[in-house]
PDB file of C-alpha atoms in Angstrom:
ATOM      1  CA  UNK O 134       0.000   0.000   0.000  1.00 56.00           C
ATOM      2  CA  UNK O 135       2.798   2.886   0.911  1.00 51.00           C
ATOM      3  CA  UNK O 136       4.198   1.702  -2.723  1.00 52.00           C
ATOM      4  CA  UNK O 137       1.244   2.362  -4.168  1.00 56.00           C
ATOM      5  CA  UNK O 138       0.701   5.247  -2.143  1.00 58.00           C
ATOM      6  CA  UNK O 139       4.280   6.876  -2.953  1.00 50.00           C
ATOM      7  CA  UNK O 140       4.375   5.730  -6.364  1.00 60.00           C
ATOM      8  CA  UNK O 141       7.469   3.058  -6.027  1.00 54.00           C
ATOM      9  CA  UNK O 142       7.543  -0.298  -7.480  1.00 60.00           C
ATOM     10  CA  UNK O 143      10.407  -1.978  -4.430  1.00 64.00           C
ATOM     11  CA  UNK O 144      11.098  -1.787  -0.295  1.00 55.00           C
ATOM     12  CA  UNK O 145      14.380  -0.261  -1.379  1.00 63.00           C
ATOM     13  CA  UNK O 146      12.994   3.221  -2.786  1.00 66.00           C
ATOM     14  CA  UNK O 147      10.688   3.560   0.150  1.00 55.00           C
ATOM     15  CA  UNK O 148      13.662   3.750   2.353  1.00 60.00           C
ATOM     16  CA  UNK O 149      15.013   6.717   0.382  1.00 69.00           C
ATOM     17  CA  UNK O 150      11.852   8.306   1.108  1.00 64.00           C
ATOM     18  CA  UNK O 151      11.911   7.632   4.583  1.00 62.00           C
ATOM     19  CA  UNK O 152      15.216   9.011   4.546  1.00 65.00           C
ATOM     20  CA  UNK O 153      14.724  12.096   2.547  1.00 69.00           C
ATOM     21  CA  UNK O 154      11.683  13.041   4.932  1.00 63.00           C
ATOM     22  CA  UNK O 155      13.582  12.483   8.044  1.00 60.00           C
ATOM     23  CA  UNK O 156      16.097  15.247   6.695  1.00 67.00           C
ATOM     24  CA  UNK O 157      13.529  17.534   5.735  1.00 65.00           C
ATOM     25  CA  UNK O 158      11.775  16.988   9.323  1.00 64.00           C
ATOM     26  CA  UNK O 159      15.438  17.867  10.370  1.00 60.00           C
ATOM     27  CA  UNK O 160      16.119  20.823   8.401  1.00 64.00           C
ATOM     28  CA  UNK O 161      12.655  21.866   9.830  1.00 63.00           C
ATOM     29  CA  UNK O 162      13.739  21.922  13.304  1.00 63.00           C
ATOM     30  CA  UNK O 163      17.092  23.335  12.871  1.00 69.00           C
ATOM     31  CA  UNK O 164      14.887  25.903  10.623  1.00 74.00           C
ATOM     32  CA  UNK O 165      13.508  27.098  13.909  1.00 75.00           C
ATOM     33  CA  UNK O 166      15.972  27.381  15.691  1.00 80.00           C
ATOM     34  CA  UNK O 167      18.323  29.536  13.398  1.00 80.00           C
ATOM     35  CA  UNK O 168      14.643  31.900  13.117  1.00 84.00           C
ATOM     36  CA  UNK O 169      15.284  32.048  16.966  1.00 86.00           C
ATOM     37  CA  UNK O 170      19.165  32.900  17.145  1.00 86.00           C
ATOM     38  CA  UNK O 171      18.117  35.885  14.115  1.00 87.00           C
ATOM     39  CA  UNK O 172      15.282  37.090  15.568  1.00 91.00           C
ATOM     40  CA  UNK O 173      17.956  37.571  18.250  1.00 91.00           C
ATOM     41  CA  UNK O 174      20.590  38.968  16.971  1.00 91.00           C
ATOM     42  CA  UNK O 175      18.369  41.005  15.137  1.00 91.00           C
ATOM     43  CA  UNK O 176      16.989  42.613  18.175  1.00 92.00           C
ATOM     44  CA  UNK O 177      20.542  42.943  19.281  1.00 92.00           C
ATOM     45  CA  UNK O 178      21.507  44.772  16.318  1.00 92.00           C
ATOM     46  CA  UNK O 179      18.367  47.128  16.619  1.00 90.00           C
ATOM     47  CA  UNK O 180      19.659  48.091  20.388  1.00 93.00           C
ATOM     48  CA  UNK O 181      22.581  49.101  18.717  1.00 93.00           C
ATOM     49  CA  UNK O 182      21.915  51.013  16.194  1.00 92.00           C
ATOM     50  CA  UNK O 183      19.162  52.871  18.524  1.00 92.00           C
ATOM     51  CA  UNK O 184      21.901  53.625  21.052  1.00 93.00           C
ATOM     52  CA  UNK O 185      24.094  55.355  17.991  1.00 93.00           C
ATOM     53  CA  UNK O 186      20.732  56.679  16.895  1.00 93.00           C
ATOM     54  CA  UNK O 187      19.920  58.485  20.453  1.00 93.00           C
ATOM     55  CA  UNK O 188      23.659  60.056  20.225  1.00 94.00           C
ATOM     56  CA  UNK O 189      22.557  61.307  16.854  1.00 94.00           C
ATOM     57  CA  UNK O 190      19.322  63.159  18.424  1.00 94.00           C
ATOM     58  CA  UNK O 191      21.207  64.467  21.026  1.00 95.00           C
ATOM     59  CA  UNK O 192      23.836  65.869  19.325  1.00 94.00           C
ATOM     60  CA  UNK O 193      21.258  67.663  16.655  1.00 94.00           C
ATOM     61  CA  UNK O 194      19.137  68.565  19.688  1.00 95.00           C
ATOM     62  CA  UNK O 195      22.081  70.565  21.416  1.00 95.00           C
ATOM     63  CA  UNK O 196      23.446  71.554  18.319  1.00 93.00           C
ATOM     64  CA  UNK O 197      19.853  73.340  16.436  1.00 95.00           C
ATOM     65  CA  UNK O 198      20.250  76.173  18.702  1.00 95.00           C
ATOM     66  CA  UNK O 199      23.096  77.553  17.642  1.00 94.00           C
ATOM     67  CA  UNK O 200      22.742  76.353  13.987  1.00 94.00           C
ATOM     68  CA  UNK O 201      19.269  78.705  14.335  1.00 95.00           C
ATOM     69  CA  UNK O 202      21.296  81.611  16.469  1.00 95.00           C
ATOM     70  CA  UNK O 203      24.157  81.312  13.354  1.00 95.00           C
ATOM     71  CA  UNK O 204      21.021  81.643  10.121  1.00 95.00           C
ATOM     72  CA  UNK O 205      19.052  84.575  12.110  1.00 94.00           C
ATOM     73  CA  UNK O 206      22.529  86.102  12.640  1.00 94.00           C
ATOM     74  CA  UNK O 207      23.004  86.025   8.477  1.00 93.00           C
ATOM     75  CA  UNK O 208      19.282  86.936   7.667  1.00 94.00           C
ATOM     76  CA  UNK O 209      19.434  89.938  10.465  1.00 93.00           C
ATOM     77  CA  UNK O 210      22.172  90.928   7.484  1.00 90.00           C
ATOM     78  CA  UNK O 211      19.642  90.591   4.678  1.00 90.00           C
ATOM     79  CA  UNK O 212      17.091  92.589   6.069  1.00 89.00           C
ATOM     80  CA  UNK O 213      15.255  90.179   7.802  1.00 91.00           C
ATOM     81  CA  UNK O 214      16.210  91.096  11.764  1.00 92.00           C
ATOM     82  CA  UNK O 215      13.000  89.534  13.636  1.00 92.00           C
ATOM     83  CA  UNK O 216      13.373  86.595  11.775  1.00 93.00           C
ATOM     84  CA  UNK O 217      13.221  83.200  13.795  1.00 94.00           C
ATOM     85  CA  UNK O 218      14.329  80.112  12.799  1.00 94.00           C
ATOM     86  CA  UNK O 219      13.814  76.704  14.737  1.00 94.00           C
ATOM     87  CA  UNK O 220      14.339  73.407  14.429  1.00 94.00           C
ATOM     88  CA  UNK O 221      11.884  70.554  15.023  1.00 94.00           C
ATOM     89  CA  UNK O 222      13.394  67.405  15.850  1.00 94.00           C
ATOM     90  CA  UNK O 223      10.373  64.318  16.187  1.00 93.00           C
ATOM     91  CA  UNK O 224      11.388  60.982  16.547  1.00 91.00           C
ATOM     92  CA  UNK O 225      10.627  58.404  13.454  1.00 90.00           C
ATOM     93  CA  UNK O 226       9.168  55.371  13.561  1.00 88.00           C
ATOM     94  CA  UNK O 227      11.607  53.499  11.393  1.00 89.00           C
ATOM     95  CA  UNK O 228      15.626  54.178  10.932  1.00 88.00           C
ATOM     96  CA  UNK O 229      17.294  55.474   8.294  1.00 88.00           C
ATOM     97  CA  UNK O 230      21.007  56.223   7.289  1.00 86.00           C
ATOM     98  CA  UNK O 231      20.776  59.640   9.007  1.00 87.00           C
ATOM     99  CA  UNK O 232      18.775  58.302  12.286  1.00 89.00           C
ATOM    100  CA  UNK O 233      15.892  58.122  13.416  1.00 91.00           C
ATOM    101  CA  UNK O 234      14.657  61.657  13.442  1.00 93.00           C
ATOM    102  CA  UNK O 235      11.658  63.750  11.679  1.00 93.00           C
ATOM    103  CA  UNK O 236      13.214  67.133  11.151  1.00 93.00           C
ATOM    104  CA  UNK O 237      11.294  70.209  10.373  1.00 93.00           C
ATOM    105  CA  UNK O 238      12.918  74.053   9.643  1.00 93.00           C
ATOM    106  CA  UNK O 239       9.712  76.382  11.432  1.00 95.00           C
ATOM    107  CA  UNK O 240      10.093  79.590  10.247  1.00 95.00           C
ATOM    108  CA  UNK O 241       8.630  83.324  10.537  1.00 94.00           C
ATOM    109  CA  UNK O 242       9.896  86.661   9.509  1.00 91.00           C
ATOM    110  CA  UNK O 243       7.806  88.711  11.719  1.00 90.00           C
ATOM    111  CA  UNK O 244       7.966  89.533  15.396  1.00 87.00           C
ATOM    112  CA  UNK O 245       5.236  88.094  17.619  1.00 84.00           C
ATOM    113  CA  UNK O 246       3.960  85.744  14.889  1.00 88.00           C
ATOM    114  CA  UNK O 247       3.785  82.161  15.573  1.00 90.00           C
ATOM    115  CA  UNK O 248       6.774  80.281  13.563  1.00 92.00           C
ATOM    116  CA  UNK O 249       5.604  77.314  10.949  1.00 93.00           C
ATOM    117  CA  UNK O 250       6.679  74.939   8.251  1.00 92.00           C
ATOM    118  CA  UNK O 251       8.864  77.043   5.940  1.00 90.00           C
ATOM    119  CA  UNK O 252       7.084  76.040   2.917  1.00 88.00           C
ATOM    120  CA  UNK O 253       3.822  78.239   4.459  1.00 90.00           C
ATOM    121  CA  UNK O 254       5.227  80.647   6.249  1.00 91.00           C
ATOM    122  CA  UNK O 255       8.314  81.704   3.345  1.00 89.00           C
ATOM    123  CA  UNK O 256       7.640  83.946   0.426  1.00 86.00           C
ATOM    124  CA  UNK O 257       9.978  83.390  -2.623  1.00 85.00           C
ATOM    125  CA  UNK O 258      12.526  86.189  -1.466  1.00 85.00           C
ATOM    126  CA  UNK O 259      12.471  84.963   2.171  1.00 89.00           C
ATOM    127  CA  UNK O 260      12.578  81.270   0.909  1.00 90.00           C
ATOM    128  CA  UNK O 261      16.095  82.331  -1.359  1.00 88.00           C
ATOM    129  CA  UNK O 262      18.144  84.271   1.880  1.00 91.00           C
ATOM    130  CA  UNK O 263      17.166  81.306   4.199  1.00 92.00           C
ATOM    131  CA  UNK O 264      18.891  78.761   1.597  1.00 90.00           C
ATOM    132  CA  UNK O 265      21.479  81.013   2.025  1.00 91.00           C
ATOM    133  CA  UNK O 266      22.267  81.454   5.152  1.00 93.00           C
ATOM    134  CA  UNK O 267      21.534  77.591   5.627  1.00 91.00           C
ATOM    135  CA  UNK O 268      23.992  77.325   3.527  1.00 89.00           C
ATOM    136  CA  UNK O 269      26.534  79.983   4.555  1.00 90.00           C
ATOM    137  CA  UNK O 270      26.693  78.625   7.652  1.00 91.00           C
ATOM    138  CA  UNK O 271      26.843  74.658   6.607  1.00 87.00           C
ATOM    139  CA  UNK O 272      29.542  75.363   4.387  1.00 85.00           C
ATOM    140  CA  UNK O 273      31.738  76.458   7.739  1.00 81.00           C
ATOM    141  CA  UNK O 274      31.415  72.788   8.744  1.00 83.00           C
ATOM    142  CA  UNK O 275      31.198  70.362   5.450  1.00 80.00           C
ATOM    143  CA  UNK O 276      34.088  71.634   4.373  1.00 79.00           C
ATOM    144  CA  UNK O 277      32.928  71.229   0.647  1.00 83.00           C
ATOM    145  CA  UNK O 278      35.372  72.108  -2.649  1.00 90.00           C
ATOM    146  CA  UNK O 279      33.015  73.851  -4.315  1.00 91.00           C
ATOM    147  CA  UNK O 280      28.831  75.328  -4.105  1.00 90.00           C
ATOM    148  CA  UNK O 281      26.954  75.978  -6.702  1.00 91.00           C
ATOM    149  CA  UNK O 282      23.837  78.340  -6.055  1.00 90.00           C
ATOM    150  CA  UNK O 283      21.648  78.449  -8.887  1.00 88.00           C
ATOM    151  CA  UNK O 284      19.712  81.660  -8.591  1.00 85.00           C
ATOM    152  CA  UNK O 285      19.643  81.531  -5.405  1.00 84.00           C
ATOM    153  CA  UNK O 286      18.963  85.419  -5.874  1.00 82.00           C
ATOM    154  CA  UNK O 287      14.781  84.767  -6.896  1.00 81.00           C
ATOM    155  CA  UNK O 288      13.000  87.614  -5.001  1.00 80.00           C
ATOM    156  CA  UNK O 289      15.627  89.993  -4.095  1.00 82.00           C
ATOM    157  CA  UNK O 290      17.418  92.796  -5.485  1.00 79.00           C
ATOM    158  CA  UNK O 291      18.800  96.473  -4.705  1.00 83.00           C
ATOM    159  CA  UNK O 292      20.698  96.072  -1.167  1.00 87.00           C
ATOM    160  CA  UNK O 293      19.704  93.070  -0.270  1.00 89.00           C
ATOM    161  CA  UNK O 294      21.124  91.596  -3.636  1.00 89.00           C
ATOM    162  CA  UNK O 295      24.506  93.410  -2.575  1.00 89.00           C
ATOM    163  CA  UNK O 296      24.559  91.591   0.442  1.00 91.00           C
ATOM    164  CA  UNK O 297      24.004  88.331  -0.780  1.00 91.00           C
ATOM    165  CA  UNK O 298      26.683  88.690  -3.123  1.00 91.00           C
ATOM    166  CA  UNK O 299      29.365  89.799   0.012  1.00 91.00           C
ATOM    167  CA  UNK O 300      28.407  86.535   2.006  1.00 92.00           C
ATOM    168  CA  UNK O 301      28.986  84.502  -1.477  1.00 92.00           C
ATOM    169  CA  UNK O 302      32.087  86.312  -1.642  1.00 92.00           C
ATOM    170  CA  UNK O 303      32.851  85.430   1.607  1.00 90.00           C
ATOM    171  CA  UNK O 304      32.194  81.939   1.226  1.00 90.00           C
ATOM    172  CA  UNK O 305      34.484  81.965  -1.504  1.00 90.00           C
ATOM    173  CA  UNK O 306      37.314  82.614   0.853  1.00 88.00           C
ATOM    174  CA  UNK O 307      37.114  78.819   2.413  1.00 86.00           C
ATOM    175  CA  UNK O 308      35.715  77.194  -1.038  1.00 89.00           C
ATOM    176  CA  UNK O 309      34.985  77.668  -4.545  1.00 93.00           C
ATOM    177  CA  UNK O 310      31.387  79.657  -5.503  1.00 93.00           C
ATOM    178  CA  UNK O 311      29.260  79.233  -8.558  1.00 93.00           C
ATOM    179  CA  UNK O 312      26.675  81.748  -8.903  1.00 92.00           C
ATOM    180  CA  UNK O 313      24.144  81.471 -11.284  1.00 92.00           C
ATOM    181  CA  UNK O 314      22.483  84.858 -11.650  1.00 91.00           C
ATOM    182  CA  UNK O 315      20.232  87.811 -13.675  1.00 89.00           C
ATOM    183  CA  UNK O 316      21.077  90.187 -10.949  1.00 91.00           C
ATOM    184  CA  UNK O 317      24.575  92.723 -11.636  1.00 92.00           C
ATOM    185  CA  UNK O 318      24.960  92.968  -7.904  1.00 91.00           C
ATOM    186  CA  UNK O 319      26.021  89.687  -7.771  1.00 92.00           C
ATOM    187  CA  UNK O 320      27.678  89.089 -10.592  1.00 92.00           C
ATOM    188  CA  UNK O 321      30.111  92.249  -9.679  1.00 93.00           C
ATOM    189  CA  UNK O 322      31.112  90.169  -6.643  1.00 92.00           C
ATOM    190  CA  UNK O 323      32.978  87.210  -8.956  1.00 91.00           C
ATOM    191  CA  UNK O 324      36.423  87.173  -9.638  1.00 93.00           C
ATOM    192  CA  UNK O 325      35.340  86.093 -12.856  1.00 94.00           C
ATOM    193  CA  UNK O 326      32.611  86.550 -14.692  1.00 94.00           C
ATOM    194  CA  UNK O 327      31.098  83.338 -17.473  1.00 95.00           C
ATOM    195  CA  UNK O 328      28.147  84.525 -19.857  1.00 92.00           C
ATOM    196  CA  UNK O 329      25.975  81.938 -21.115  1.00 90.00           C
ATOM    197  CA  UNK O 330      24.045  82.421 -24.378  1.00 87.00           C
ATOM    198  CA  UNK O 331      22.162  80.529 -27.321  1.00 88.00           C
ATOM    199  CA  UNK O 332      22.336  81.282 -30.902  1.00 85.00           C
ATOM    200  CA  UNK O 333      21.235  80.173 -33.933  1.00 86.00           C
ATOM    201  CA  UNK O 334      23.633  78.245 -36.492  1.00 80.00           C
ATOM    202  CA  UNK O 335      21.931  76.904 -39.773  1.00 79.00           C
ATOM    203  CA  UNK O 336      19.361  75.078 -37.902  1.00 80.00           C
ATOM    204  CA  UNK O 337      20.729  74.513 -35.245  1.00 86.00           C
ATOM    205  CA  UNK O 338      20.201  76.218 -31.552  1.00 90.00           C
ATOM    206  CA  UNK O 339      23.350  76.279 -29.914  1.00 88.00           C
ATOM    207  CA  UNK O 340      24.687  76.970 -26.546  1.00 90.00           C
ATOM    208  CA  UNK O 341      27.835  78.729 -25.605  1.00 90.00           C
ATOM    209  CA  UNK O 342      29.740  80.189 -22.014  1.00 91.00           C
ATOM    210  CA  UNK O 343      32.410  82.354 -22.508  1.00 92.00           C
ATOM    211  CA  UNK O 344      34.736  83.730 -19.968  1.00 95.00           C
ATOM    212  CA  UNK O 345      34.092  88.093 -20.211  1.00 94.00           C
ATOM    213  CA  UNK O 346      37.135  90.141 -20.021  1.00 94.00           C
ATOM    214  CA  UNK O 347      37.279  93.468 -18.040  1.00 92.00           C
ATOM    215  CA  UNK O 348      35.725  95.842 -20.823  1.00 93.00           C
ATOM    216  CA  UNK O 349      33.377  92.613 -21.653  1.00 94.00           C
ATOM    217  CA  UNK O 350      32.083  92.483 -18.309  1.00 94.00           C
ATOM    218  CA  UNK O 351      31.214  96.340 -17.512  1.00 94.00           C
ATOM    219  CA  UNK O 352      28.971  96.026 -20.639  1.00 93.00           C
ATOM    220  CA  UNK O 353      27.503  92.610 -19.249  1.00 94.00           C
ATOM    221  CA  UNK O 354      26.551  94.496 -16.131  1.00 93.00           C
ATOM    222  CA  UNK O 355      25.691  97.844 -17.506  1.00 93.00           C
ATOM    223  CA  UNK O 356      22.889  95.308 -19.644  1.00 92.00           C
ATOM    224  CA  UNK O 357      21.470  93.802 -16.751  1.00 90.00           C
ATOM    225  CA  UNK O 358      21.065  97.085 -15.075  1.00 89.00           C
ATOM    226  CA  UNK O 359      19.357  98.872 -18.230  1.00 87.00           C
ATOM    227  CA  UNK O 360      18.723  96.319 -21.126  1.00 84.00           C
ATOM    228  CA  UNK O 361      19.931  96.353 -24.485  1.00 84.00           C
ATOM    229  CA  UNK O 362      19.907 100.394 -24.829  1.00 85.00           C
ATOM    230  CA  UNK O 363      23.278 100.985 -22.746  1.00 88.00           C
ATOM    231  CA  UNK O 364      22.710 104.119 -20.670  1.00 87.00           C
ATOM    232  CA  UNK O 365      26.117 106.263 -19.571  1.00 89.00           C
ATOM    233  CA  UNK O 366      25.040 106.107 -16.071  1.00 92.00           C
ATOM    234  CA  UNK O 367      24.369 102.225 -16.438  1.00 90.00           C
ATOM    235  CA  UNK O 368      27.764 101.928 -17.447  1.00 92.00           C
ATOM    236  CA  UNK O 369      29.110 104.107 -14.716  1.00 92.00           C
ATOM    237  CA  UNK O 370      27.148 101.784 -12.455  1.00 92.00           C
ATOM    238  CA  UNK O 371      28.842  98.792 -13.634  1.00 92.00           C
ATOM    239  CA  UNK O 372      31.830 100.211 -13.181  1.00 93.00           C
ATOM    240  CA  UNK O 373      31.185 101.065  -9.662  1.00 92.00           C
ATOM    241  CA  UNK O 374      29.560  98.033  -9.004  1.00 91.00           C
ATOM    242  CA  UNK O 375      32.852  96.076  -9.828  1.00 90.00           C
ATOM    243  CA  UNK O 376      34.873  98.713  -7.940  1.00 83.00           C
TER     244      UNK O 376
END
């Protein structure tokens, strides 16, 4: 009957069966037990990385207040003084490479008004001199080669433009500072100054950055002060602009 049953025709080839099922009933049980000894040093593992992960927290909770003392200190600069920055630190449910922290930038420009997600409470303008002062005062510590800020500038202009450009130059003292940018007040502040332009060739559109030399650049500026029709005092400008 257990021939039939198995499908063998001989004694012999139900002993391999027996045999193969006793290992499998085997594997089974040693199955279990290696589930037991991960689920182990899986929890292990997790107390670990939860102790690094409560360092982590700590060390952003100490360090957010002077990270926000060091951005209102930049945007007090760029005409923002009752500006207040904090930073919300919530604790995820899950890790991740950086921790195991929710972090929110609350912001408001205005005395006596509540702060709030940035993305609410920061117009354009506001939203470009908080990236850079984030950024101003990150670069002091990540130690990068080079930044790239492309225009970072949206929303400003006049003397807040001018300021901007000082703290890029600034930057540019530690690190090397691409500035992409419409506005002359910041482009005066480069030691060198790229223009990028299209033109048409046959039928082709074509793209082209060329390095401006000193008579090259006053015009540049002089342009994005007063368009096309070059004023004298738009070139004067320039001039003093890059003086």
């Amino acid at each position: 009957m257990l021939q039939k049953k198995h499908q063998v025709t001989s004694v012999k080839e139900l002993l391999e069966i027996q045999n193969d099922l006793d290992s499998k009933v085997v594997r089974v049980d040693d199955l279990d037990n290696e589930i037991k000894n991960k689920q182990k040093e899986y929890e292990e593992i997790k107390e670990k990385v939860n102790q690094v992960a409560i360092l982590i927290t700590n060390a952003r909770v100490e360090a957010a207040p002077i990270l926000s003392q060091k951005i209102e200190k930049i945007l007090s600069l760029l005409g923002m003084p009752d500006a207040k920055v904090l930073f919300e630190i919530k604790e995820a449910d899950t890790f991740s490479k950086l921790g195991k922290d929710i972090i929110n930038l609350l912001f408001t420009a205005n005395k006596g008004m509540e702060v709030g997600f940035i993305k609410k409470t920061a117009s354009g303008g506001e939203m470009s001199r908080i990236m850079l002062a984030v950024k101003a005062v990150l670069a002091n510590y990540s130690k990068l080669p080079t930044i790239i800020f492309d225009e970072i500038d949206t929303g400003v202009s006049g003397e807040i433009a001018i300021k901007m450009g000082e703290i890029m130059k600034e930057m540019s003292q530690n690190m090397q500072v691409f500035a992409i940018t419409h506005l002359p007040q910041i482009a005066a502040k480069g030691n060198q100054h790229y223009k990028v332009f299209k033109y048409s060739s046959n039928e082709d559109t074509l793209s082209e950055l060329k390095l401006l030399n000193t008579e090259e650049r006053i015009v540049e500026i002089a342009e994005m002060l007063s368009g096309k029709d070059i004023s004298d005092s738009a070139l004067n400008h320039a001039k003093a602009l890059l003086n």
